[in-house]
PDB file of C-alpha atoms in Angstrom:
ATOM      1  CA  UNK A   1       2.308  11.495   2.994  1.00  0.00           C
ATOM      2  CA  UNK A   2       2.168   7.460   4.210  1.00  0.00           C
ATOM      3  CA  UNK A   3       1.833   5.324   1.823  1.00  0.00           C
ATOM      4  CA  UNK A   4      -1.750   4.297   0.639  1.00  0.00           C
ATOM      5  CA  UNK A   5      -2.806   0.562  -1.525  1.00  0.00           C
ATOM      6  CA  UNK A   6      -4.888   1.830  -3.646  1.00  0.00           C
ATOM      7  CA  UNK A   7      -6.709   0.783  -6.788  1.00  0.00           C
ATOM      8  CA  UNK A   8      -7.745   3.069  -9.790  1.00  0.00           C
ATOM      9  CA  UNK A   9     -10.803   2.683 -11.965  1.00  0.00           C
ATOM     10  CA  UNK A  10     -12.302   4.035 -15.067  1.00  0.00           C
ATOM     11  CA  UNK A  11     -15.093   3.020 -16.880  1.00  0.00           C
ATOM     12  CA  UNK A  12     -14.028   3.309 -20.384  1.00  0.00           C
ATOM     13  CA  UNK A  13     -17.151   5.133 -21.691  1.00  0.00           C
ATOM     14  CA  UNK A  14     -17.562   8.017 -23.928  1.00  0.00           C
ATOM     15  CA  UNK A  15     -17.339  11.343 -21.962  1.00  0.00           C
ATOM     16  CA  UNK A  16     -18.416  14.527 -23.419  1.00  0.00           C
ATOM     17  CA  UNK A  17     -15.821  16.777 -25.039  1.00  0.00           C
ATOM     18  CA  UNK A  18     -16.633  19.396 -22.788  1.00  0.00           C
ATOM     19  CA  UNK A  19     -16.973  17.451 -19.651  1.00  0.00           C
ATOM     20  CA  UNK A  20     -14.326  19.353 -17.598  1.00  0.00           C
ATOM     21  CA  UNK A  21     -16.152  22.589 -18.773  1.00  0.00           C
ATOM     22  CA  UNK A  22     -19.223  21.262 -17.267  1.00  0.00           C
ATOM     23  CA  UNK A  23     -17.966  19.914 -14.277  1.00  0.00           C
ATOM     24  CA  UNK A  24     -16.707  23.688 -13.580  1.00  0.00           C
ATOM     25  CA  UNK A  25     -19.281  25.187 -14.720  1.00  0.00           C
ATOM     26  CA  UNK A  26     -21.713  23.022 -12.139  1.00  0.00           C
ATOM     27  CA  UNK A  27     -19.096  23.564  -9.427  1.00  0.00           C
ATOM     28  CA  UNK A  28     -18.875  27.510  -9.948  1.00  0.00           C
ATOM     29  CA  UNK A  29     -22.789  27.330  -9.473  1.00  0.00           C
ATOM     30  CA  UNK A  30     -22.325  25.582  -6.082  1.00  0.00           C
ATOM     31  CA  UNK A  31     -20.906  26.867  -2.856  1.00  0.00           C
ATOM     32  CA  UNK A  32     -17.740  25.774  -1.510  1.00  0.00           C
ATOM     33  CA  UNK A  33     -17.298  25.150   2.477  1.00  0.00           C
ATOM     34  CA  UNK A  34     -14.662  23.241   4.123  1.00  0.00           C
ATOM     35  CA  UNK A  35     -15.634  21.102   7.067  1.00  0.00           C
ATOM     36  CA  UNK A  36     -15.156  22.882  10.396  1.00  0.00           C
ATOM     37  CA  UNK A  37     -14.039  19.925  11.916  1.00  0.00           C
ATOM     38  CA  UNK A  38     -11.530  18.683   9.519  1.00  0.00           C
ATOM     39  CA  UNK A  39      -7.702  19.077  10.760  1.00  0.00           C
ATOM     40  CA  UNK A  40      -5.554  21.035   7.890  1.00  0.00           C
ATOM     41  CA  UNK A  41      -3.501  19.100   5.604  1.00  0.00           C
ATOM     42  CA  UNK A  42      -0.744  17.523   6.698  1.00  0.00           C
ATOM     43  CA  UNK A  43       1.677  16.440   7.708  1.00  0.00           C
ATOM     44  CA  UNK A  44       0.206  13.134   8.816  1.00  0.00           C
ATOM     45  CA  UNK A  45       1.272  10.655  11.273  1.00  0.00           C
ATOM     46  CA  UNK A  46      -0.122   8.093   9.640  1.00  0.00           C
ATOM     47  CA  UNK A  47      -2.564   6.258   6.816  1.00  0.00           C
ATOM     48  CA  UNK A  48      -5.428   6.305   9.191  1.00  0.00           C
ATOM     49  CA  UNK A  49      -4.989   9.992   9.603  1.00  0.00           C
ATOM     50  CA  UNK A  50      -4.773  10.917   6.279  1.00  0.00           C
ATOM     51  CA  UNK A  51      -7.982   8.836   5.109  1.00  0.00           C
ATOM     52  CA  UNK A  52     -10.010  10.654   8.563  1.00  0.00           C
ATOM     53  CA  UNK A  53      -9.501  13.664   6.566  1.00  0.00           C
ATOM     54  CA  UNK A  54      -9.835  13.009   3.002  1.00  0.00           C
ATOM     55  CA  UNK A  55     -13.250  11.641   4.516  1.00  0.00           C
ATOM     56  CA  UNK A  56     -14.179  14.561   6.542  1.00  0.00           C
ATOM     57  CA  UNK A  57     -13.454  16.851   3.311  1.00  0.00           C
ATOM     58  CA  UNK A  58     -14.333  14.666   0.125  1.00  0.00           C
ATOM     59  CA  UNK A  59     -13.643  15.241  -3.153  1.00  0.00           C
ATOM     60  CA  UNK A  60     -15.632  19.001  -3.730  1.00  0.00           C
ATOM     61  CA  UNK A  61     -15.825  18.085  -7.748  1.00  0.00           C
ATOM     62  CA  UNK A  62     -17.542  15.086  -6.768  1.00  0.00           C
ATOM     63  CA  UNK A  63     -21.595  16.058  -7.608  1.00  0.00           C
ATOM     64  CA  UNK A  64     -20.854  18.667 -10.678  1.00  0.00           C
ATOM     65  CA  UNK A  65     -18.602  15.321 -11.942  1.00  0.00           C
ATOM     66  CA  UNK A  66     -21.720  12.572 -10.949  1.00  0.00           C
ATOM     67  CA  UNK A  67     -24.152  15.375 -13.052  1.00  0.00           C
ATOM     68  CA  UNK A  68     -22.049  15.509 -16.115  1.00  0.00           C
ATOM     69  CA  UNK A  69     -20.758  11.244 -16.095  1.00  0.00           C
ATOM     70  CA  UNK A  70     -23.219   9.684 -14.118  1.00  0.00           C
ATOM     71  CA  UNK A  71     -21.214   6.528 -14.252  1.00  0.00           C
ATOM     72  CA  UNK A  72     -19.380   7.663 -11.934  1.00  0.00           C
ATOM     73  CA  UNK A  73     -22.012   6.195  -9.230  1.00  0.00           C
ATOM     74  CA  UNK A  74     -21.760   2.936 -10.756  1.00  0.00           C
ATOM     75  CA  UNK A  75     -18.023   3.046 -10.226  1.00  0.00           C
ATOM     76  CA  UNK A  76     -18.019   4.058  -6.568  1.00  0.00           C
ATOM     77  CA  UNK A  77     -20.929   1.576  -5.947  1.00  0.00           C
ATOM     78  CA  UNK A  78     -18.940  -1.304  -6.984  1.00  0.00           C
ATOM     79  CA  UNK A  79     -15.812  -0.031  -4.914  1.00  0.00           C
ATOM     80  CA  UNK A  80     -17.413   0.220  -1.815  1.00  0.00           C
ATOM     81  CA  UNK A  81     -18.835  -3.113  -2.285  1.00  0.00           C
ATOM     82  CA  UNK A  82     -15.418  -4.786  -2.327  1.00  0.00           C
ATOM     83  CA  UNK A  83     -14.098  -6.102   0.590  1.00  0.00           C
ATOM     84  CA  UNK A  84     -11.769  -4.050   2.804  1.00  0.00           C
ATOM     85  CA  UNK A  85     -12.095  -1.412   0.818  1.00  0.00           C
ATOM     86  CA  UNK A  86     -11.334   1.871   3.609  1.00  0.00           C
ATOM     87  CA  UNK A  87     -12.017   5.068   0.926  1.00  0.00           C
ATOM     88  CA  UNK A  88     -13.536   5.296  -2.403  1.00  0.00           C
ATOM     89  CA  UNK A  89     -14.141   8.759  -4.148  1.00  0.00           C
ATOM     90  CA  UNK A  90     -13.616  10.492  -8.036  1.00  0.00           C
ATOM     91  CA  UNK A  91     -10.314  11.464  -8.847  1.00  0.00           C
ATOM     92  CA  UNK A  92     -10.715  15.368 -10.037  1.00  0.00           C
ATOM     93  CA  UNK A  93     -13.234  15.673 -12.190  1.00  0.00           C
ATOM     94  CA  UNK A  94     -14.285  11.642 -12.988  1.00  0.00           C
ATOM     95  CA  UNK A  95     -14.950   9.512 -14.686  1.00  0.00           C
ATOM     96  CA  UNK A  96     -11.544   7.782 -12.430  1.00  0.00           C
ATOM     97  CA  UNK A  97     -12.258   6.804  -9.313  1.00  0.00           C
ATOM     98  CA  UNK A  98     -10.009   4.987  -6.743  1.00  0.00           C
ATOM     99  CA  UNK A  99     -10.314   2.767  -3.501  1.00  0.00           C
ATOM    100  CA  UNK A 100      -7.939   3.007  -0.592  1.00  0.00           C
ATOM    101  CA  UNK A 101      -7.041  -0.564   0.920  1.00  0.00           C
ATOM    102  CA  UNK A 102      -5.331  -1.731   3.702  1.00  0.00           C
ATOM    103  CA  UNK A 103      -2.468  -3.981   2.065  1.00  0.00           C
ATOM    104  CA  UNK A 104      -0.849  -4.688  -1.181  1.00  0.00           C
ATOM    105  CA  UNK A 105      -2.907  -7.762  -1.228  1.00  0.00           C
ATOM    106  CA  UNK A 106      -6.196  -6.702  -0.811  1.00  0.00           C
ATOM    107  CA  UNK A 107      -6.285  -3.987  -3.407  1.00  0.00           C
ATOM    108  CA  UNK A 108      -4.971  -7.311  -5.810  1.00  0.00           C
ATOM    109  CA  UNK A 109      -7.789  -8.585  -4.641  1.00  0.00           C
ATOM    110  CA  UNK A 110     -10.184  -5.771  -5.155  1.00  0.00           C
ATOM    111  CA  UNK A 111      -8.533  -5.694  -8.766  1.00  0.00           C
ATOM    112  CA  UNK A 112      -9.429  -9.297  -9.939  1.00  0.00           C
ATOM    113  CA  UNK A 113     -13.060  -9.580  -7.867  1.00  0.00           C
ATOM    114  CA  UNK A 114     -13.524  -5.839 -10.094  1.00  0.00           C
ATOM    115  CA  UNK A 115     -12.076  -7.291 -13.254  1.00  0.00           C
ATOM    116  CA  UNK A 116     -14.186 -10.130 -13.214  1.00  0.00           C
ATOM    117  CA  UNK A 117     -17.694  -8.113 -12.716  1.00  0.00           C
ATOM    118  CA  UNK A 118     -16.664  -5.350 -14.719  1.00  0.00           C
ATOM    119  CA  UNK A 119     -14.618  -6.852 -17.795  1.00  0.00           C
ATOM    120  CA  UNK A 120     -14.572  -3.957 -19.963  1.00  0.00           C
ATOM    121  CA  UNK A 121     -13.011  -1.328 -17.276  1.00  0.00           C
ATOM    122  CA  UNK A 122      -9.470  -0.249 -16.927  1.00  0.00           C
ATOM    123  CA  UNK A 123      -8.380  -1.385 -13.268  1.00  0.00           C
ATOM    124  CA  UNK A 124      -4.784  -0.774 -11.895  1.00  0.00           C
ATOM    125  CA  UNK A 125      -3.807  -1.557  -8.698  1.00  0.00           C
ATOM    126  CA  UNK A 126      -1.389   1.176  -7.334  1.00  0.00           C
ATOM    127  CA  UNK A 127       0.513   2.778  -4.366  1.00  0.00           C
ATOM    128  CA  UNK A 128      -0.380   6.171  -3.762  1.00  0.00           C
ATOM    129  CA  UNK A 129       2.324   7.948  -1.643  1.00  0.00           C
TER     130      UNK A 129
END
């Protein structure tokens, strides 16, 4: 896989103890399809390539996970709001989320400008690869 900047997020609130049961439960109740259009995984020739199809197939645990922890919209609200952010989405199940950026430097960016508006959340810059 290339090498993504990334950034990872939580919001530090109180989850239900059965939140993973619910997420499953929600996403058992809801059809599964895979975009027609999206190329199978891997290998990729490059960053670009690999964020056309994480966007093209999302994150399938996404609306079960945004039913049980709403918060999770509030999350990848302020993600995509950053500057030069390419990809936000939930990681598994939420309440993480994470933003794809462009260079080392931007998702330090993305970290303070987050930090600063959203004190009491756990932001980590990171490299995903």
């Amino acid at each position: 896989l290339p090498a993504l900047h990334a950034i990872l997020v939580n919001p530090l609130q109180p989850m239900p103890a059965d939140k993973t049961v619910r997420v499953f439960r929600a996403l058992n109740a809801a059809k599964i399809t895979r975009p027609t259009d999206a190329q199978p995984p891997g290998p990729y020739a490059n960053a670009q390539a690999l964020l056309d199809y994480m966007t093209a197939t999302g994150n399938h645990l996404e609306a079960a996970s945004l039913h049980v922890a709403p918060v999770i919209a509030e999350v990848k609200h302020a993600l995509t709001g950053i500057t030069g952010c390419l990809y936000a989405a939930v990681s598994g199940g939420g309440p993480t989320c994470f933003a794809i950026f462009e260079t080392p430097a931007a998702a330090a960016h993305a970290t303070a400008a987050l930090s600063v508006a959203h004190p009491t959340w756990w932001i980590k810059p990171t490299r995903l690869s």
